[in-house]
PDB file of C-alpha atoms in Angstrom:
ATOM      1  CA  UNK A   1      84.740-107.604  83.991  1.00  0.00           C
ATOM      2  CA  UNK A   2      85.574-110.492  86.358  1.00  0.00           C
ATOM      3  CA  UNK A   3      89.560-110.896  86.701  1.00  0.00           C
ATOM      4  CA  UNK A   4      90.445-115.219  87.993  1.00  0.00           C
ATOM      5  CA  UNK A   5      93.750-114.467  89.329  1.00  0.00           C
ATOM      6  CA  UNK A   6      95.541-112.245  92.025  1.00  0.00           C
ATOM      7  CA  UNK A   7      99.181-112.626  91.673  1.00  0.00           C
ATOM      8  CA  UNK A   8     101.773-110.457  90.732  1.00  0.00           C
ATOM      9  CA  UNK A   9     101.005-110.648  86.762  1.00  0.00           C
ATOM     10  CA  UNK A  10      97.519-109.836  87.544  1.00  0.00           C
ATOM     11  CA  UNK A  11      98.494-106.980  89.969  1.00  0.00           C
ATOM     12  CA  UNK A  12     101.428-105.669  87.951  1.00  0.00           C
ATOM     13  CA  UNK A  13      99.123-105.390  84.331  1.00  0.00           C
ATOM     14  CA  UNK A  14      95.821-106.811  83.986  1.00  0.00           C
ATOM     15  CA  UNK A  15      93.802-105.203  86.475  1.00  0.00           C
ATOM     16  CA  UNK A  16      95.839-101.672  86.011  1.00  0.00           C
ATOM     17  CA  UNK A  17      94.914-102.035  82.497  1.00  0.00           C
ATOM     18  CA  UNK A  18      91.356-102.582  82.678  1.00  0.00           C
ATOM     19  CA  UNK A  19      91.217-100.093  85.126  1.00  0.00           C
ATOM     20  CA  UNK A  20      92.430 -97.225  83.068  1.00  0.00           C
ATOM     21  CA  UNK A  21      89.941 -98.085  79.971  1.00  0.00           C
ATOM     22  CA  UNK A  22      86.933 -95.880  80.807  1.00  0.00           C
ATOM     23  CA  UNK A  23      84.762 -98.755  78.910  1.00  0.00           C
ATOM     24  CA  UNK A  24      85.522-101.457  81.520  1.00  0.00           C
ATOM     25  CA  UNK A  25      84.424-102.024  85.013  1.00  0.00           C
ATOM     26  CA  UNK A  26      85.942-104.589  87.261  1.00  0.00           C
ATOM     27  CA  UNK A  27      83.765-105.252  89.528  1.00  0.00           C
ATOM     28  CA  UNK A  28      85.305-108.892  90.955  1.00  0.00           C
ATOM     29  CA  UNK A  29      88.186-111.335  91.314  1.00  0.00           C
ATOM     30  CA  UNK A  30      88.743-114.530  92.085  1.00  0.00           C
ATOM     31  CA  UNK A  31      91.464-116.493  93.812  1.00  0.00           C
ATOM     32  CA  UNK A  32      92.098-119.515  95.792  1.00  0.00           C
ATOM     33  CA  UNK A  33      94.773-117.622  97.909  1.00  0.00           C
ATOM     34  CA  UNK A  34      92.974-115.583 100.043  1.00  0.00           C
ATOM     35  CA  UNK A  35      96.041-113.545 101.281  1.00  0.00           C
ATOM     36  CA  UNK A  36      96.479-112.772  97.557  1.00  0.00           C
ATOM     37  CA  UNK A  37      92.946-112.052  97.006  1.00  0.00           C
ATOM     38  CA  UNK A  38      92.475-109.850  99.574  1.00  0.00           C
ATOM     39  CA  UNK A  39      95.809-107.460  98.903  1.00  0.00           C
ATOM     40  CA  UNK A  40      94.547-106.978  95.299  1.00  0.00           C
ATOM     41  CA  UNK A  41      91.191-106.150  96.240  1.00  0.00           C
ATOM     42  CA  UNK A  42      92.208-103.318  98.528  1.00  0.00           C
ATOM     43  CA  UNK A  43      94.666-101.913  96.235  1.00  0.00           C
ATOM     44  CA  UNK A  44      92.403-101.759  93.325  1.00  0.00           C
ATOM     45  CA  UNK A  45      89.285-101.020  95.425  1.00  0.00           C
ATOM     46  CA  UNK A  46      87.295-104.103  94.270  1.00  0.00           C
ATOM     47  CA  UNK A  47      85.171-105.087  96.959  1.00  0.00           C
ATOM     48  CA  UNK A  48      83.551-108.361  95.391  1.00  0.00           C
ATOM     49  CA  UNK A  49      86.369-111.284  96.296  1.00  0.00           C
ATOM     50  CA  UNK A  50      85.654-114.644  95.208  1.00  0.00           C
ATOM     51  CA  UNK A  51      87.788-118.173  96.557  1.00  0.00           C
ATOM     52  CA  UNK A  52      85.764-119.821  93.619  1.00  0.00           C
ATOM     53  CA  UNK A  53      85.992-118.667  90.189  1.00  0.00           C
ATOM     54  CA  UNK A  54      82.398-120.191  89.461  1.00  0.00           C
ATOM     55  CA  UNK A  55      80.884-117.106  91.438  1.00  0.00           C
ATOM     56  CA  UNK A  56      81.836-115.389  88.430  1.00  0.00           C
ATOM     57  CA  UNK A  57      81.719-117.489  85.242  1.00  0.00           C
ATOM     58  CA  UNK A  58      77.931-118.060  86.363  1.00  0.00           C
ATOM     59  CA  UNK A  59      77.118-114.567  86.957  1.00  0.00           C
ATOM     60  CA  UNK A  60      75.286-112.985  84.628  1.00  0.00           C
ATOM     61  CA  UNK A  61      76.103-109.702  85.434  1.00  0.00           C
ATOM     62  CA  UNK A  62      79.732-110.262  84.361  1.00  0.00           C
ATOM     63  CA  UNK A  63      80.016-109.903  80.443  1.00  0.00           C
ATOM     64  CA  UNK A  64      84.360-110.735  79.995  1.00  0.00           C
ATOM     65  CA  UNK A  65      86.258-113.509  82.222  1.00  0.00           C
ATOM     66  CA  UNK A  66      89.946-112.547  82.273  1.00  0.00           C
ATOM     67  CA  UNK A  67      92.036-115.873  82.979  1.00  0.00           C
ATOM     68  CA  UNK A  68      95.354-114.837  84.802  1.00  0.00           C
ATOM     69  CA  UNK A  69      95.700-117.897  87.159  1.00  0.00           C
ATOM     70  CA  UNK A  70      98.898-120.567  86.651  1.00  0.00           C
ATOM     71  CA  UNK A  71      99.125-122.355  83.643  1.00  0.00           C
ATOM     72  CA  UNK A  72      97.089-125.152  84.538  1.00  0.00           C
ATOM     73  CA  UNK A  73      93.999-123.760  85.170  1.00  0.00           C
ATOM     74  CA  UNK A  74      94.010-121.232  82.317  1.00  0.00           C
ATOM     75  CA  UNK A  75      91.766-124.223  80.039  1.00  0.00           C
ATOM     76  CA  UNK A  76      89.510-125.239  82.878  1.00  0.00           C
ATOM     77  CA  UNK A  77      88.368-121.009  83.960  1.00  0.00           C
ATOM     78  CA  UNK A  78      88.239-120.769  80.101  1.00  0.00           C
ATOM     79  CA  UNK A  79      86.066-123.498  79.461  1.00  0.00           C
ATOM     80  CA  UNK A  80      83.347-122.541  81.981  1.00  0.00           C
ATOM     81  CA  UNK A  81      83.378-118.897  81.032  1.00  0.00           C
ATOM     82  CA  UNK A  82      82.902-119.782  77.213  1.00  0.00           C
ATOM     83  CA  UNK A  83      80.186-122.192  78.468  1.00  0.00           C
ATOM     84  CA  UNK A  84      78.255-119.578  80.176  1.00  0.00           C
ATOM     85  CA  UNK A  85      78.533-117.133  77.662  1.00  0.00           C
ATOM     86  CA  UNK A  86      81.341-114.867  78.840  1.00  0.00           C
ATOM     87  CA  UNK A  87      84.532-113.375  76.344  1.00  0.00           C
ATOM     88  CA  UNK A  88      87.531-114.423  77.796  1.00  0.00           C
ATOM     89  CA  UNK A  89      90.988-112.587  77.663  1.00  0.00           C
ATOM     90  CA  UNK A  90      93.298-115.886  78.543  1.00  0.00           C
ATOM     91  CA  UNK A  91      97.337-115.765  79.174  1.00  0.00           C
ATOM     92  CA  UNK A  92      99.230-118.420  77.540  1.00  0.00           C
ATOM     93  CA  UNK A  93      98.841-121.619  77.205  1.00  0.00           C
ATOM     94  CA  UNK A  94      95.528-121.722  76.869  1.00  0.00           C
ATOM     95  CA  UNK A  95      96.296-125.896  77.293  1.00  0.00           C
ATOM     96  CA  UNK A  96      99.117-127.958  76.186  1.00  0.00           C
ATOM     97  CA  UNK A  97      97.342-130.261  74.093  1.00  0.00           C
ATOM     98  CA  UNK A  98      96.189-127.604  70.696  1.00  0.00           C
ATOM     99  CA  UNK A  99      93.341-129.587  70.473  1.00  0.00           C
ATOM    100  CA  UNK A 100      91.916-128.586  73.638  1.00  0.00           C
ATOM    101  CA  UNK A 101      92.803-125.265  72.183  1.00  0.00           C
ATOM    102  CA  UNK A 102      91.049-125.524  69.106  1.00  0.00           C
ATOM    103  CA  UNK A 103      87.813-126.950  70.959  1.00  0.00           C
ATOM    104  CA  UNK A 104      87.408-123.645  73.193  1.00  0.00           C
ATOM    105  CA  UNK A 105      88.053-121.333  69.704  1.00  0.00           C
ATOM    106  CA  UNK A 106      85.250-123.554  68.134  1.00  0.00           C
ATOM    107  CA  UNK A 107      82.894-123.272  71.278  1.00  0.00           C
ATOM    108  CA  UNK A 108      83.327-118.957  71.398  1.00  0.00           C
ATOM    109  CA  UNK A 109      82.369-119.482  67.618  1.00  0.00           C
ATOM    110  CA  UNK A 110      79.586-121.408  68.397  1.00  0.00           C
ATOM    111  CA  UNK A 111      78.167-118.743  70.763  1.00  0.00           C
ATOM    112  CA  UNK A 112      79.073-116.065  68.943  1.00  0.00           C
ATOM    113  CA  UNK A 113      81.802-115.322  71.834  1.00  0.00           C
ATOM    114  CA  UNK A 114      85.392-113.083  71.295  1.00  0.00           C
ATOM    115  CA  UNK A 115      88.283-114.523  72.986  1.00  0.00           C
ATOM    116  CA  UNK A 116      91.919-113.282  73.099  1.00  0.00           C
ATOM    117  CA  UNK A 117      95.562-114.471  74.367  1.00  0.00           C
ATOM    118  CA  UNK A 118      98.087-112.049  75.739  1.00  0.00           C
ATOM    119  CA  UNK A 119     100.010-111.452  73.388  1.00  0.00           C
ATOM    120  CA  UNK A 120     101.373-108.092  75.094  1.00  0.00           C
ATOM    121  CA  UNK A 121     104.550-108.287  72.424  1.00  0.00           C
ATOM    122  CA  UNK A 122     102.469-107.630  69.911  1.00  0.00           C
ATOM    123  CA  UNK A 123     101.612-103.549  70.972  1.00  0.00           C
ATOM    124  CA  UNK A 124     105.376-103.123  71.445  1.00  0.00           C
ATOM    125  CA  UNK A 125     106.722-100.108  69.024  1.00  0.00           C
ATOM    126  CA  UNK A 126     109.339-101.986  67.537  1.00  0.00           C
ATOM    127  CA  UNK A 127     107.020-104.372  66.438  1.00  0.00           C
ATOM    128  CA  UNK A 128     104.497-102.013  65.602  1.00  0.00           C
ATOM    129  CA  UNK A 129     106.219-100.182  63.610  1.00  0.00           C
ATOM    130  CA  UNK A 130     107.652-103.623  61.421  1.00  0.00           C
ATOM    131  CA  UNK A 131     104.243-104.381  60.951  1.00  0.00           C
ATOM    132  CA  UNK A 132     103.233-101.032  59.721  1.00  0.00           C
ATOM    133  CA  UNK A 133     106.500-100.961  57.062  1.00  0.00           C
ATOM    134  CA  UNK A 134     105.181-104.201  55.718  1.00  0.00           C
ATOM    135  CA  UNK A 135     101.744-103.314  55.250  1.00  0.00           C
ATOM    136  CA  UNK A 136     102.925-100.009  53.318  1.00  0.00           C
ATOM    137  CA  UNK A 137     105.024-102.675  51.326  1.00  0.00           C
ATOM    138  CA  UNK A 138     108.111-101.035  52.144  1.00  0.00           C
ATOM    139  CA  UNK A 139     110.170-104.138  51.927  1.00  0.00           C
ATOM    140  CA  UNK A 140     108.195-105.973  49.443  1.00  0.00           C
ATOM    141  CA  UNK A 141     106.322-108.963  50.221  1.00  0.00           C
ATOM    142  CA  UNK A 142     107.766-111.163  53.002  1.00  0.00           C
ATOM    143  CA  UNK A 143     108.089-115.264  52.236  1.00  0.00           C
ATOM    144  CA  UNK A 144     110.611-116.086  55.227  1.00  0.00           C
ATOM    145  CA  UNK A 145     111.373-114.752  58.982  1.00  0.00           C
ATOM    146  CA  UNK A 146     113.771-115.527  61.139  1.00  0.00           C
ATOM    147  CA  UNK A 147     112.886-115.160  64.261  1.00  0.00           C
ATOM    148  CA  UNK A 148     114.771-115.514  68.135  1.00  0.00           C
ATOM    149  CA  UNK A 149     113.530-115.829  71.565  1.00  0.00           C
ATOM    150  CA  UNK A 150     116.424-115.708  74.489  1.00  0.00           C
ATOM    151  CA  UNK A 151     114.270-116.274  77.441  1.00  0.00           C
ATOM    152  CA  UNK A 152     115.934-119.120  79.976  1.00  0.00           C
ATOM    153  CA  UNK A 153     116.156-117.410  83.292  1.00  0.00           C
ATOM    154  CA  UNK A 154     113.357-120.550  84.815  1.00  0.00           C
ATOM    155  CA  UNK A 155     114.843-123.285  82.220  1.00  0.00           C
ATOM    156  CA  UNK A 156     117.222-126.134  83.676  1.00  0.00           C
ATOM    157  CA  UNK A 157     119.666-126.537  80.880  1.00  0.00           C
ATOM    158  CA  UNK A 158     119.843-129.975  80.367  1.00  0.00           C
ATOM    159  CA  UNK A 159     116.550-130.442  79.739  1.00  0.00           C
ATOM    160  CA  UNK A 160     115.470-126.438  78.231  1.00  0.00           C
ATOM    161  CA  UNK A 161     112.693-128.232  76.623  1.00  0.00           C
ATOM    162  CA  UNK A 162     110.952-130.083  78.749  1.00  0.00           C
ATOM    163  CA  UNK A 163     110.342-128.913  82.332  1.00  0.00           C
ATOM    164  CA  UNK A 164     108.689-131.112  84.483  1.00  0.00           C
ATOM    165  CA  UNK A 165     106.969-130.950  87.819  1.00  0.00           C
ATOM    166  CA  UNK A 166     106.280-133.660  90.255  1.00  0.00           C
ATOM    167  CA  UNK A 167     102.723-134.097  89.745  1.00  0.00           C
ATOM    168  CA  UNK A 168     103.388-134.088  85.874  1.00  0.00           C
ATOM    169  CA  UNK A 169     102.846-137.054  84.022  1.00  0.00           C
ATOM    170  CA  UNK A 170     106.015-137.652  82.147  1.00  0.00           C
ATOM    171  CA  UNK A 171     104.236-139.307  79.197  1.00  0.00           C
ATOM    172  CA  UNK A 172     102.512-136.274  78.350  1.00  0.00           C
ATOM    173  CA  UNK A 173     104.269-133.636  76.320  1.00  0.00           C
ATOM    174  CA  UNK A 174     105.131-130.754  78.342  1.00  0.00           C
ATOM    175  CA  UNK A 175     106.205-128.132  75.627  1.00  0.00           C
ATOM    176  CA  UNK A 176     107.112-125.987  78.403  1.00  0.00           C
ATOM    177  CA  UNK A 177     109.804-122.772  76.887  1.00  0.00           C
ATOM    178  CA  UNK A 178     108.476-123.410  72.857  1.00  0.00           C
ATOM    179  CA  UNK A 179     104.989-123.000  74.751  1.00  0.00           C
ATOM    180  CA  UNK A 180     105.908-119.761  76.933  1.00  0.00           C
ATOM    181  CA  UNK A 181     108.338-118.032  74.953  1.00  0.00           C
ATOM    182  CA  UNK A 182     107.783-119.250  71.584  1.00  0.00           C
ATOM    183  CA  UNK A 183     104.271-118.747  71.356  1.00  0.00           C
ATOM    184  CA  UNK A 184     104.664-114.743  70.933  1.00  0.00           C
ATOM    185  CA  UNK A 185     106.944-114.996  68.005  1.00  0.00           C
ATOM    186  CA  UNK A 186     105.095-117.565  66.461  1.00  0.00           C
ATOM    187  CA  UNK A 187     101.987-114.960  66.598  1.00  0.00           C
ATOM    188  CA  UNK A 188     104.409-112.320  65.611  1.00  0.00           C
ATOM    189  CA  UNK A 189     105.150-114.481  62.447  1.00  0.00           C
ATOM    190  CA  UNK A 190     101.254-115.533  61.590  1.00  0.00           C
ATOM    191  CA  UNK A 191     100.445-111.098  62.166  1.00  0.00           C
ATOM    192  CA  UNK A 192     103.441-110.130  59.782  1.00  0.00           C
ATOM    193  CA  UNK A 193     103.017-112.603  57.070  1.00  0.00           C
ATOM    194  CA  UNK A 194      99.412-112.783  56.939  1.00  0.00           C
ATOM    195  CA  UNK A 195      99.341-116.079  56.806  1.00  0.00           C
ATOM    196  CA  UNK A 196      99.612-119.135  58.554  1.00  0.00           C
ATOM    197  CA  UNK A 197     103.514-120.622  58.538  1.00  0.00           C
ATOM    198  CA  UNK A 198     104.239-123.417  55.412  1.00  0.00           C
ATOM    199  CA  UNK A 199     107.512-124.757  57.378  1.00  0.00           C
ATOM    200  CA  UNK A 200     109.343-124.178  60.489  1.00  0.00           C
ATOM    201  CA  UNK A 201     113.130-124.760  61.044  1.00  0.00           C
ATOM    202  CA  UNK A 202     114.739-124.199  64.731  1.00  0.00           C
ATOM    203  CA  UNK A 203     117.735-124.027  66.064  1.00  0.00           C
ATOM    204  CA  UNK A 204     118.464-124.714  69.979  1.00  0.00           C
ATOM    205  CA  UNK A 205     122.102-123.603  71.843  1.00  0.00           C
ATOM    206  CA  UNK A 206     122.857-123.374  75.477  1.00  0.00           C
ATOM    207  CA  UNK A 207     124.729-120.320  76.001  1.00  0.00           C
ATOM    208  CA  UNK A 208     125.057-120.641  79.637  1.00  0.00           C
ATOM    209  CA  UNK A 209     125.645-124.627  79.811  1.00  0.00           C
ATOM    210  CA  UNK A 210     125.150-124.684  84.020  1.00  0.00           C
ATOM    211  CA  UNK A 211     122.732-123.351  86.087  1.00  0.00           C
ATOM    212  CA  UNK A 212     122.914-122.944  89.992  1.00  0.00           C
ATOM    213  CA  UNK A 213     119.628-124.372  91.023  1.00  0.00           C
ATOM    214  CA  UNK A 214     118.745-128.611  90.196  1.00  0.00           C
ATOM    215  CA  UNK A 215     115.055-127.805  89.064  1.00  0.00           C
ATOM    216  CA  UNK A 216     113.508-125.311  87.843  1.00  0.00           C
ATOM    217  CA  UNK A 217     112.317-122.018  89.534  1.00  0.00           C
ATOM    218  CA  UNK A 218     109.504-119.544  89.507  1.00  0.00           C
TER     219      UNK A 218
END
């Protein structure tokens, strides 16, 4: 297993997780901050440290890439992993554009490949346990969910749905909280109904109409 990523998501549950599976061996990571890179290699007692994530998409040795980098390189580490054979655990968004999206799922078909997103909501045992009610049929056989996400601490609200960065071009969608937030309940929704959604209605409020910082934080 070859982890891209050192930060605090990375520290705080990916490489703690693969490290208590008895099936899994990290053996290196990978990131461009070598302050980062080093910390999390001494805590976790990896000794192989790469600045270049290409050390270990191209090594053969390494059979799953985890991608736990910022958003925008989760497509590019994906792409070269897939390319050189390697499953890939990514975090969301895979890419803004779903078409990008649906390209990597076609190439890990191609070769054969298993990929997954982290969807960590779905192994909590509330929703566990939903899941398990409708499969016994306890409540019959869902046609409609309703579904809310209440996750705005990084959003500037008056614009919750598009947060943009400098070096962003504002002609491209940025999907930004719908993409973060969203996605989990949307893959909630396709698990529980066991089927892909027929139509989507959503509702948007500002509960907290001000914010004390003028762009968004992280």
């Amino acid at each position: 297993m070859g982890v891209v990523g050192a930060g605090r998501w990375a520290i705080r549950s990916h490489i703690p997780g693969w490290q208590r599976d008895p099936r899994v061996e990290v053996v290196a990571l990978a990131d461009t901050n070598a302050e980062a890179l080093a910390s999390a290699g001494e805590e976790f007692g990896v000794v192989r440290l790469e600045s270049d994530y290409r050390q270990l998409t191209n090594d053969p040795d390494i059979d799953v890439i985890d991608v736990v980098t910022g958003d925008r390189a989760h497509f590019e580490v994906s792409w070269a992993a897939l390319e050189n054979g390697k499953h890939v655990l990514c975090e969301k968004p895979v890419h803004s554009d779903f078409r990008q999206v649906v390209a990597a799922a076609d190439l890990a078909t191609s070769k054969g490949l298993k990929t997954k997103l982290g969807f960590t909501f779905r192994y909590a045992p509330a929703t566990l346990y939903a899941a398990e009610l409708i499969e016994q049929g306890y409540i019959g056989e869902p046609y409609m969910l309703n579904a809310f996400e209440q996750n705005s601490q990084w959003l500037d609200p008056q614009t919750p749905l598009r947060q943009l960065h400098d070096a962003e071009d504002p002609e491209e969608i940025a999907v930004a909280s719908i993409e973060g937030y969203g996605a989990p309940v949307i893959d909630i929704m396709h698990w529980w109904m066991g089927a892909p959604l027929q139509s989507v209605v959503g509702t948007m409020r500002n509960f907290v109409p001000t914010a004390s910082f003028a762009t968004p934080v992280r």
